[in-house]
Amino acid sequence: EATVDCRLCDSLDLPENGYLTSMLHSLQMQQRLQPHSKLPSQGLKLAVAGACMSEDKYWCALEKTQCPSGSGFISAIMLLTQFKESPAINCIGQANTVSMGQCTLPSDNGLCTGHKSNCQGCFETLGTCFDPDNGACTLKATEDQHDRFSFASFGLCVNPDDPKGGQCFWSKDECPRTDAWVTPTRRLDENS
């Protein structure tokens, strides 16, 4: 049986010898370093949003590729430590409402995701295959009038030495070049 760890990245700017940590781990570490500080909510969520900021404006975002040109991404950790007094601090609890992208080709069946590398159809065409923000998708699972569920899915990075294991990432860019990238559509096809 395959085991899979999934997480959203809190930064794509990793140093050369850096490693990826989950937001949950980062918040737990912060709590250990500052034991009297309050975490963002009573029930800790595995996904927390950051914010895109520009002058006096902010937009909640899950990661920096969602930020419009001319704005900068502020991670949830930075919001907690450097922007506590900013209204953008409210983004931390808004991960389930942040609009995400959607794969647009029929082969992906309208898959909700954050990056086009998660769309199988994008590997099969040079044309438009992904809408980065159509307003129809969020992290939160939704049900339509036909009792069908829509939920965000992410690609799987699989080490060839451990093909039954894997880790979900925001995009193929985070997967080491020595590992195989498996899109959600391909993973579902393999398991059906």
Short mmCIF file of N, CA, C and O in Angstrom, two decimals, residues 45-172:
data_model
loop_
_atom_site.label_atom_id
_atom_site.label_comp_id
_atom_site.label_asym_id
_atom_site.label_seq_id
_atom_site.Cartn_x
_atom_site.Cartn_y
_atom_site.Cartn_z
N LYS A 45 -4.67 24.39 11.49
CA LYS A 45 -4.99 23.88 10.16
C LYS A 45 -3.70 23.47 9.47
O LYS A 45 -2.65 24.06 9.70
N LEU A 46 -3.78 22.51 8.58
CA LEU A 46 -2.60 22.09 7.85
C LEU A 46 -2.26 23.06 6.73
O LEU A 46 -1.14 23.09 6.27
N ALA A 47 -3.23 23.83 6.26
CA ALA A 47 -2.98 24.83 5.22
C ALA A 47 -3.37 26.19 5.77
O ALA A 47 -4.49 26.36 6.25
N VAL A 48 -2.45 27.10 5.72
CA VAL A 48 -2.74 28.48 6.12
C VAL A 48 -2.30 29.38 4.98
O VAL A 48 -1.35 29.07 4.26
N ALA A 49 -3.02 30.46 4.80
CA ALA A 49 -2.72 31.37 3.70
C ALA A 49 -1.76 32.45 4.15
O ALA A 49 -1.70 32.81 5.33
N GLY A 50 -1.05 32.97 3.20
CA GLY A 50 -0.24 34.16 3.37
C GLY A 50 -0.97 35.30 2.68
O GLY A 50 -2.19 35.24 2.49
N ALA A 51 -0.22 36.31 2.27
CA ALA A 51 -0.85 37.45 1.61
C ALA A 51 0.06 38.05 0.55
O ALA A 51 1.29 38.04 0.70
N CYS A 52 -0.55 38.56 -0.49
CA CYS A 52 0.14 39.38 -1.47
C CYS A 52 -0.08 40.81 -1.01
O CYS A 52 -1.22 41.19 -0.71
N MET A 53 0.97 41.60 -0.92
CA MET A 53 0.83 42.97 -0.42
C MET A 53 1.44 43.96 -1.40
O MET A 53 2.49 43.70 -2.00
N SER A 54 0.74 45.08 -1.54
CA SER A 54 1.19 46.16 -2.39
C SER A 54 0.70 47.47 -1.77
O SER A 54 -0.51 47.68 -1.69
N GLU A 55 1.64 48.29 -1.30
CA GLU A 55 1.29 49.55 -0.65
C GLU A 55 0.26 49.32 0.46
O GLU A 55 0.54 48.61 1.40
N ASP A 56 -0.96 49.85 0.33
CA ASP A 56 -1.98 49.72 1.37
C ASP A 56 -2.96 48.59 1.09
O ASP A 56 -3.97 48.46 1.77
N LYS A 57 -2.72 47.76 0.07
CA LYS A 57 -3.66 46.71 -0.31
C LYS A 57 -3.07 45.34 -0.02
O LYS A 57 -1.86 45.16 -0.02
N TYR A 58 -3.95 44.36 0.19
CA TYR A 58 -3.51 42.98 0.34
C TYR A 58 -4.56 42.03 -0.24
O TYR A 58 -5.73 42.35 -0.33
N TRP A 59 -4.09 40.86 -0.66
CA TRP A 59 -4.93 39.79 -1.16
C TRP A 59 -4.45 38.51 -0.51
O TRP A 59 -3.25 38.25 -0.47
N CYS A 60 -5.36 37.70 -0.02
CA CYS A 60 -4.95 36.42 0.57
C CYS A 60 -4.49 35.49 -0.55
O CYS A 60 -5.10 35.45 -1.62
N ALA A 61 -3.43 34.74 -0.31
CA ALA A 61 -2.87 33.84 -1.31
C ALA A 61 -2.22 32.65 -0.62
O ALA A 61 -1.77 32.75 0.52
N LEU A 62 -2.18 31.53 -1.32
CA LEU A 62 -1.56 30.33 -0.76
C LEU A 62 -0.05 30.30 -1.00
O LEU A 62 0.69 29.70 -0.24
N GLU A 63 0.41 30.92 -2.07
CA GLU A 63 1.84 31.01 -2.33
C GLU A 63 2.11 32.09 -3.38
O GLU A 63 1.19 32.63 -3.97
N LYS A 64 3.39 32.41 -3.60
CA LYS A 64 3.74 33.62 -4.33
C LYS A 64 3.32 33.67 -5.79
O LYS A 64 3.16 34.76 -6.33
N THR A 65 3.13 32.55 -6.46
CA THR A 65 2.74 32.63 -7.87
C THR A 65 1.31 33.13 -8.02
O THR A 65 0.88 33.45 -9.12
N GLN A 66 0.56 33.23 -6.92
CA GLN A 66 -0.79 33.78 -6.97
C GLN A 66 -0.80 35.30 -6.85
O GLN A 66 -1.85 35.92 -6.98
N CYS A 67 0.34 35.90 -6.60
CA CYS A 67 0.40 37.35 -6.42
C CYS A 67 0.43 38.08 -7.75
O CYS A 67 1.17 37.70 -8.66
N PRO A 68 -0.35 39.16 -7.86
CA PRO A 68 -0.31 39.96 -9.09
C PRO A 68 1.01 40.70 -9.21
O PRO A 68 1.70 40.95 -8.22
N SER A 69 1.34 41.07 -10.42
CA SER A 69 2.56 41.82 -10.69
C SER A 69 2.56 43.11 -9.86
O SER A 69 1.53 43.76 -9.72
N GLY A 70 3.69 43.43 -9.29
CA GLY A 70 3.82 44.64 -8.48
C GLY A 70 3.53 44.44 -7.00
O GLY A 70 3.60 45.38 -6.22
N SER A 71 3.19 43.22 -6.62
CA SER A 71 2.96 42.94 -5.20
C SER A 71 3.97 41.89 -4.74
O SER A 71 4.57 41.20 -5.56
N GLY A 72 4.15 41.78 -3.44
CA GLY A 72 5.07 40.80 -2.89
C GLY A 72 4.33 39.82 -2.01
O GLY A 72 3.33 40.17 -1.37
N PHE A 73 4.81 38.59 -1.95
CA PHE A 73 4.18 37.55 -1.13
C PHE A 73 4.74 37.59 0.28
O PHE A 73 5.95 37.63 0.48
N ILE A 74 3.83 37.55 1.25
CA ILE A 74 4.20 37.49 2.65
C ILE A 74 3.67 36.16 3.19
O ILE A 74 2.46 35.92 3.19
N SER A 75 4.56 35.26 3.61
CA SER A 75 4.15 33.94 4.09
C SER A 75 3.39 34.07 5.41
O SER A 75 3.46 35.10 6.09
N ALA A 76 2.70 33.02 5.80
CA ALA A 76 1.96 33.02 7.06
C ALA A 76 2.91 33.25 8.24
O ALA A 76 2.57 33.97 9.19
N ILE A 77 4.09 32.65 8.20
CA ILE A 77 5.07 32.85 9.27
C ILE A 77 5.46 34.32 9.36
O ILE A 77 5.53 34.89 10.44
N MET A 78 5.69 34.96 8.22
CA MET A 78 6.04 36.37 8.23
C MET A 78 4.87 37.22 8.72
O MET A 78 5.07 38.21 9.44
N LEU A 79 3.64 36.85 8.34
CA LEU A 79 2.47 37.57 8.85
C LEU A 79 2.44 37.51 10.37
O LEU A 79 2.18 38.51 11.04
N LEU A 80 2.70 36.32 10.91
CA LEU A 80 2.67 36.13 12.36
C LEU A 80 3.78 36.89 13.09
O LEU A 80 3.59 37.36 14.20
N THR A 81 4.93 37.00 12.45
CA THR A 81 6.07 37.59 13.15
C THR A 81 6.30 39.06 12.83
O THR A 81 6.71 39.81 13.71
N GLN A 82 6.02 39.49 11.59
CA GLN A 82 6.35 40.85 11.20
C GLN A 82 5.15 41.72 10.83
O GLN A 82 5.31 42.93 10.64
N PHE A 83 3.97 41.13 10.69
CA PHE A 83 2.81 41.89 10.24
C PHE A 83 1.60 41.66 11.15
O PHE A 83 0.46 41.65 10.70
N LYS A 84 1.86 41.48 12.45
CA LYS A 84 0.78 41.18 13.40
C LYS A 84 -0.28 42.27 13.44
O LYS A 84 -1.44 41.99 13.69
N GLU A 85 0.10 43.51 13.22
CA GLU A 85 -0.83 44.63 13.30
C GLU A 85 -1.50 44.95 11.96
O GLU A 85 -2.38 45.80 11.89
N SER A 86 -1.08 44.28 10.91
CA SER A 86 -1.65 44.53 9.59
C SER A 86 -2.99 43.79 9.43
O SER A 86 -3.15 42.69 9.95
N PRO A 87 -3.94 44.37 8.71
CA PRO A 87 -5.19 43.65 8.45
C PRO A 87 -4.95 42.34 7.68
O PRO A 87 -5.77 41.42 7.73
N ALA A 88 -3.81 42.23 6.99
CA ALA A 88 -3.50 41.02 6.23
C ALA A 88 -3.33 39.80 7.12
O ALA A 88 -3.41 38.67 6.65
N ILE A 89 -3.16 40.00 8.43
CA ILE A 89 -3.04 38.87 9.37
C ILE A 89 -4.28 37.98 9.30
O ILE A 89 -4.22 36.79 9.57
N ASN A 90 -5.41 38.54 8.89
CA ASN A 90 -6.65 37.77 8.76
C ASN A 90 -6.56 36.68 7.68
O ASN A 90 -7.35 35.75 7.68
N CYS A 91 -5.60 36.81 6.76
CA CYS A 91 -5.46 35.80 5.70
C CYS A 91 -5.09 34.43 6.26
O CYS A 91 -5.40 33.41 5.64
N ILE A 92 -4.42 34.38 7.40
CA ILE A 92 -3.96 33.10 7.94
C ILE A 92 -5.10 32.09 8.04
O ILE A 92 -4.93 30.93 7.73
N GLY A 93 -6.26 32.54 8.44
CA GLY A 93 -7.40 31.63 8.58
C GLY A 93 -8.27 31.51 7.35
O GLY A 93 -9.34 30.90 7.39
N GLN A 94 -7.82 32.05 6.21
CA GLN A 94 -8.65 32.08 5.01
C GLN A 94 -8.23 31.10 3.91
O GLN A 94 -8.68 31.22 2.78
N ALA A 95 -7.39 30.12 4.21
CA ALA A 95 -6.89 29.22 3.17
C ALA A 95 -8.00 28.53 2.39
O ALA A 95 -7.91 28.35 1.18
N ASN A 96 -9.08 28.16 3.06
CA ASN A 96 -10.17 27.46 2.37
C ASN A 96 -10.97 28.34 1.43
O ASN A 96 -11.77 27.84 0.64
N THR A 97 -10.80 29.65 1.51
CA THR A 97 -11.58 30.54 0.66
C THR A 97 -10.75 31.16 -0.46
O THR A 97 -11.30 31.84 -1.33
N VAL A 98 -9.44 30.94 -0.46
CA VAL A 98 -8.58 31.51 -1.50
C VAL A 98 -8.85 30.80 -2.82
O VAL A 98 -8.81 29.57 -2.90
N SER A 99 -9.12 31.58 -3.84
CA SER A 99 -9.39 31.02 -5.16
C SER A 99 -8.15 30.33 -5.71
O SER A 99 -7.03 30.81 -5.55
N MET A 100 -8.38 29.20 -6.36
CA MET A 100 -7.29 28.43 -6.97
C MET A 100 -7.52 28.30 -8.46
O MET A 100 -8.54 28.74 -8.98
N GLY A 101 -6.61 27.62 -9.12
CA GLY A 101 -6.73 27.41 -10.55
C GLY A 101 -7.49 26.15 -10.90
O GLY A 101 -7.86 25.36 -10.02
N GLN A 102 -7.72 25.97 -12.20
CA GLN A 102 -8.45 24.80 -12.67
C GLN A 102 -7.87 24.35 -14.02
O GLN A 102 -7.61 25.17 -14.89
N CYS A 103 -7.67 23.05 -14.16
CA CYS A 103 -7.24 22.48 -15.43
C CYS A 103 -8.41 22.60 -16.41
O CYS A 103 -9.55 22.34 -16.05
N THR A 104 -8.12 22.99 -17.65
CA THR A 104 -9.20 23.30 -18.59
C THR A 104 -9.42 22.27 -19.70
O THR A 104 -10.40 22.37 -20.42
N LEU A 105 -8.54 21.30 -19.83
CA LEU A 105 -8.72 20.31 -20.91
C LEU A 105 -9.57 19.14 -20.43
O LEU A 105 -9.54 18.78 -19.25
N PRO A 106 -10.33 18.53 -21.33
CA PRO A 106 -11.22 17.43 -20.95
C PRO A 106 -10.51 16.27 -20.25
O PRO A 106 -11.10 15.63 -19.37
N SER A 107 -9.25 16.02 -20.57
CA SER A 107 -8.53 14.90 -19.95
C SER A 107 -8.37 15.06 -18.45
O SER A 107 -8.17 14.08 -17.73
N ASP A 108 -8.48 16.29 -17.94
CA ASP A 108 -8.33 16.53 -16.50
C ASP A 108 -9.66 16.70 -15.76
O ASP A 108 -9.67 16.91 -14.55
N ASN A 109 -10.76 16.63 -16.47
CA ASN A 109 -12.09 16.68 -15.86
C ASN A 109 -12.30 17.87 -14.91
O ASN A 109 -12.89 17.73 -13.85
N GLY A 110 -11.79 19.05 -15.26
CA GLY A 110 -12.01 20.24 -14.45
C GLY A 110 -11.30 20.22 -13.11
O GLY A 110 -11.74 20.85 -12.15
N LEU A 111 -10.18 19.52 -13.01
CA LEU A 111 -9.42 19.40 -11.77
C LEU A 111 -9.07 20.76 -11.18
O LEU A 111 -8.58 21.64 -11.88
N CYS A 112 -9.33 20.95 -9.91
CA CYS A 112 -8.93 22.16 -9.18
C CYS A 112 -7.53 21.94 -8.62
O CYS A 112 -7.25 20.92 -8.01
N THR A 113 -6.65 22.92 -8.85
CA THR A 113 -5.27 22.81 -8.39
C THR A 113 -4.62 24.18 -8.39
O THR A 113 -5.20 25.15 -8.87
N GLY A 114 -3.41 24.27 -7.88
CA GLY A 114 -2.75 25.56 -7.79
C GLY A 114 -1.75 25.86 -8.88
O GLY A 114 -1.31 26.99 -9.01
N HIS A 115 -1.37 24.86 -9.68
CA HIS A 115 -0.31 25.08 -10.66
C HIS A 115 -0.56 24.21 -11.89
O HIS A 115 -1.03 23.06 -11.77
N LYS A 116 -0.21 24.71 -13.07
CA LYS A 116 -0.50 23.97 -14.30
C LYS A 116 0.28 22.66 -14.42
O LYS A 116 -0.12 21.77 -15.14
N SER A 117 1.38 22.50 -13.68
CA SER A 117 2.13 21.24 -13.75
C SER A 117 1.35 20.08 -13.14
O SER A 117 1.73 18.92 -13.29
N ASN A 118 0.23 20.37 -12.47
CA ASN A 118 -0.64 19.32 -11.93
C ASN A 118 -1.68 18.87 -12.95
O ASN A 118 -2.44 17.94 -12.67
N CYS A 119 -1.74 19.50 -14.10
CA CYS A 119 -2.71 19.16 -15.14
C CYS A 119 -2.07 18.22 -16.16
O CYS A 119 -1.10 18.60 -16.82
N GLN A 120 -2.60 17.03 -16.29
CA GLN A 120 -2.08 16.07 -17.26
C GLN A 120 -2.15 16.64 -18.67
O GLN A 120 -1.25 16.48 -19.48
N GLY A 121 -3.22 17.36 -18.97
CA GLY A 121 -3.40 17.95 -20.29
C GLY A 121 -2.31 18.93 -20.67
O GLY A 121 -2.02 19.11 -21.85
N CYS A 122 -1.68 19.58 -19.71
CA CYS A 122 -0.62 20.55 -20.00
C CYS A 122 0.63 19.87 -20.55
O CYS A 122 1.45 20.53 -21.19
N PHE A 123 0.79 18.58 -20.29
CA PHE A 123 1.93 17.84 -20.83
C PHE A 123 1.63 17.33 -22.23
O PHE A 123 2.51 16.81 -22.90
N GLU A 124 0.37 17.49 -22.67
CA GLU A 124 -0.06 16.95 -23.95
C GLU A 124 -0.35 18.02 -24.99
O GLU A 124 -0.72 17.72 -26.12
N THR A 125 -0.22 19.31 -24.63
CA THR A 125 -0.54 20.39 -25.56
C THR A 125 0.33 21.60 -25.28
O THR A 125 0.83 21.78 -24.18
N LEU A 126 0.49 22.43 -26.28
CA LEU A 126 1.16 23.71 -26.10
C LEU A 126 0.14 24.82 -25.91
O LEU A 126 0.49 25.95 -25.62
N GLY A 127 -1.13 24.49 -26.08
CA GLY A 127 -2.21 25.47 -25.96
C GLY A 127 -2.58 25.73 -24.51
O GLY A 127 -1.94 25.26 -23.57
N THR A 128 -3.66 26.48 -24.33
CA THR A 128 -4.14 26.80 -23.00
C THR A 128 -4.68 25.55 -22.32
O THR A 128 -5.50 24.83 -22.89
N CYS A 129 -4.20 25.28 -21.11
CA CYS A 129 -4.57 24.05 -20.41
C CYS A 129 -4.90 24.30 -18.94
O CYS A 129 -5.29 23.39 -18.23
N PHE A 130 -4.75 25.56 -18.49
CA PHE A 130 -4.91 25.88 -17.08
C PHE A 130 -5.38 27.31 -16.92
O PHE A 130 -4.86 28.22 -17.56
N ASP A 131 -6.39 27.51 -16.09
CA ASP A 131 -6.88 28.85 -15.74
C ASP A 131 -6.43 29.10 -14.31
O ASP A 131 -6.92 28.43 -13.39
N PRO A 132 -5.49 30.03 -14.07
CA PRO A 132 -4.93 30.19 -12.73
C PRO A 132 -5.89 30.73 -11.67
O PRO A 132 -5.65 30.57 -10.48
N ASP A 133 -7.00 31.34 -12.10
CA ASP A 133 -7.91 31.92 -11.10
C ASP A 133 -9.28 32.15 -11.72
O ASP A 133 -9.63 33.26 -12.07
N ASN A 134 -10.06 31.08 -11.83
CA ASN A 134 -11.39 31.25 -12.44
C ASN A 134 -12.49 31.43 -11.41
O ASN A 134 -13.66 31.58 -11.75
N GLY A 135 -12.16 31.39 -10.13
CA GLY A 135 -13.14 31.61 -9.08
C GLY A 135 -13.98 30.40 -8.73
O GLY A 135 -14.76 30.43 -7.79
N ALA A 136 -13.82 29.29 -9.45
CA ALA A 136 -14.64 28.10 -9.21
C ALA A 136 -14.00 27.13 -8.22
O ALA A 136 -14.66 26.23 -7.73
N CYS A 137 -12.72 27.30 -7.92
CA CYS A 137 -12.00 26.33 -7.11
C CYS A 137 -11.38 26.95 -5.86
O CYS A 137 -10.85 28.06 -5.91
N THR A 138 -11.42 26.21 -4.78
CA THR A 138 -10.72 26.55 -3.54
C THR A 138 -10.18 25.24 -2.95
O THR A 138 -10.45 24.16 -3.47
N LEU A 139 -9.44 25.33 -1.86
CA LEU A 139 -8.96 24.12 -1.18
C LEU A 139 -10.12 23.31 -0.60
O LEU A 139 -10.06 22.10 -0.51
N LYS A 140 -11.16 24.00 -0.20
CA LYS A 140 -12.30 23.34 0.44
C LYS A 140 -13.10 22.53 -0.59
O LYS A 140 -13.42 23.01 -1.67
N ALA A 141 -13.42 21.30 -0.24
CA ALA A 141 -14.23 20.45 -1.12
C ALA A 141 -15.64 21.02 -1.22
O ALA A 141 -16.21 21.48 -0.23
N THR A 142 -16.20 20.99 -2.43
CA THR A 142 -17.56 21.46 -2.65
C THR A 142 -18.35 20.40 -3.40
O THR A 142 -17.78 19.56 -4.10
N GLU A 143 -19.66 20.46 -3.28
CA GLU A 143 -20.56 19.52 -3.96
C GLU A 143 -21.46 20.31 -4.90
O GLU A 143 -22.02 21.33 -4.51
N ASP A 144 -21.61 19.83 -6.13
CA ASP A 144 -22.48 20.53 -7.08
C ASP A 144 -23.90 19.97 -7.04
O ASP A 144 -24.20 19.06 -6.26
N GLN A 145 -24.77 20.51 -7.89
CA GLN A 145 -26.17 20.10 -7.89
C GLN A 145 -26.38 18.66 -8.35
O GLN A 145 -27.44 18.09 -8.16
N HIS A 146 -25.36 18.03 -8.91
CA HIS A 146 -25.44 16.63 -9.35
C HIS A 146 -24.76 15.69 -8.37
O HIS A 146 -24.42 14.56 -8.72
N ASP A 147 -24.54 16.16 -7.14
CA ASP A 147 -23.89 15.37 -6.08
C ASP A 147 -22.47 14.95 -6.42
O ASP A 147 -21.99 13.92 -5.95
N ARG A 148 -21.78 15.73 -7.25
CA ARG A 148 -20.38 15.46 -7.56
C ARG A 148 -19.51 16.39 -6.71
O ARG A 148 -19.83 17.56 -6.56
N PHE A 149 -18.42 15.84 -6.22
CA PHE A 149 -17.51 16.63 -5.39
C PHE A 149 -16.39 17.21 -6.22
O PHE A 149 -15.89 16.57 -7.14
N SER A 150 -15.99 18.41 -5.87
CA SER A 150 -14.84 19.07 -6.47
C SER A 150 -13.89 19.42 -5.32
O SER A 150 -14.32 19.99 -4.32
N PHE A 151 -12.64 19.06 -5.46
CA PHE A 151 -11.66 19.36 -4.42
C PHE A 151 -10.30 19.56 -5.07
O PHE A 151 -10.04 19.08 -6.17
N ALA A 152 -9.46 20.30 -4.40
CA ALA A 152 -8.13 20.58 -4.93
C ALA A 152 -7.25 19.33 -4.85
O ALA A 152 -7.29 18.60 -3.87
N SER A 153 -6.47 19.12 -5.89
CA SER A 153 -5.53 18.00 -5.94
C SER A 153 -4.18 18.51 -6.41
O SER A 153 -4.09 19.49 -7.14
N PHE A 154 -3.15 17.80 -5.98
CA PHE A 154 -1.79 18.20 -6.31
C PHE A 154 -1.01 17.01 -6.82
O PHE A 154 -1.33 15.86 -6.52
N GLY A 155 0.05 17.29 -7.57
CA GLY A 155 0.88 16.24 -8.12
C GLY A 155 1.69 15.53 -7.04
O GLY A 155 1.85 16.02 -5.93
N LEU A 156 2.17 14.36 -7.41
CA LEU A 156 2.88 13.50 -6.49
C LEU A 156 4.31 13.30 -6.98
O LEU A 156 4.54 12.99 -8.14
N CYS A 157 5.27 13.51 -6.10
CA CYS A 157 6.68 13.31 -6.40
C CYS A 157 7.07 11.94 -5.85
O CYS A 157 6.92 11.68 -4.65
N VAL A 158 7.54 11.05 -6.72
CA VAL A 158 7.84 9.67 -6.32
C VAL A 158 9.30 9.35 -6.56
O VAL A 158 9.82 9.49 -7.66
N ASN A 159 9.96 8.91 -5.49
CA ASN A 159 11.35 8.48 -5.57
C ASN A 159 11.37 7.09 -6.21
O ASN A 159 10.70 6.19 -5.73
N PRO A 160 12.15 6.88 -7.29
CA PRO A 160 12.18 5.57 -7.95
C PRO A 160 12.63 4.44 -7.02
O PRO A 160 12.28 3.29 -7.22
N ASP A 161 13.41 4.78 -5.96
CA ASP A 161 13.85 3.76 -5.00
C ASP A 161 12.74 3.35 -4.05
O ASP A 161 12.86 2.35 -3.34
N ASP A 162 11.66 4.13 -3.98
CA ASP A 162 10.52 3.82 -3.12
C ASP A 162 9.23 4.15 -3.88
O ASP A 162 8.51 5.09 -3.56
N PRO A 163 8.91 3.37 -4.93
CA PRO A 163 7.77 3.70 -5.80
C PRO A 163 6.41 3.64 -5.12
O PRO A 163 5.44 4.17 -5.65
N LYS A 164 6.29 3.03 -3.96
CA LYS A 164 5.01 2.98 -3.26
C LYS A 164 4.79 4.19 -2.36
O LYS A 164 3.71 4.41 -1.85
N GLY A 165 5.82 4.98 -2.16
CA GLY A 165 5.71 6.20 -1.36
C GLY A 165 5.65 7.41 -2.25
O GLY A 165 5.73 7.32 -3.47
N GLY A 166 5.49 8.57 -1.66
CA GLY A 166 5.47 9.79 -2.45
C GLY A 166 5.10 10.97 -1.58
O GLY A 166 4.66 10.81 -0.44
N GLN A 167 5.26 12.16 -2.13
CA GLN A 167 4.90 13.37 -1.42
C GLN A 167 4.23 14.33 -2.39
O GLN A 167 4.74 14.55 -3.49
N CYS A 168 3.09 14.87 -2.00
CA CYS A 168 2.39 15.84 -2.83
C CYS A 168 3.04 17.21 -2.70
O CYS A 168 3.43 17.61 -1.61
N PHE A 169 3.15 17.90 -3.82
CA PHE A 169 3.72 19.24 -3.83
C PHE A 169 2.83 20.19 -4.61
O PHE A 169 2.02 19.76 -5.43
N TRP A 170 3.03 21.47 -4.40
CA TRP A 170 2.28 22.51 -5.08
C TRP A 170 2.52 22.42 -6.59
O TRP A 170 1.61 22.54 -7.38
N SER A 171 3.78 22.20 -6.98
CA SER A 171 4.09 22.13 -8.41
C SER A 171 5.27 21.19 -8.66
O SER A 171 6.00 20.83 -7.74
N LYS A 172 5.44 20.85 -9.91
CA LYS A 172 6.54 19.98 -10.32
C LYS A 172 7.90 20.62 -10.00
O LYS A 172 8.88 19.91 -9.79
#
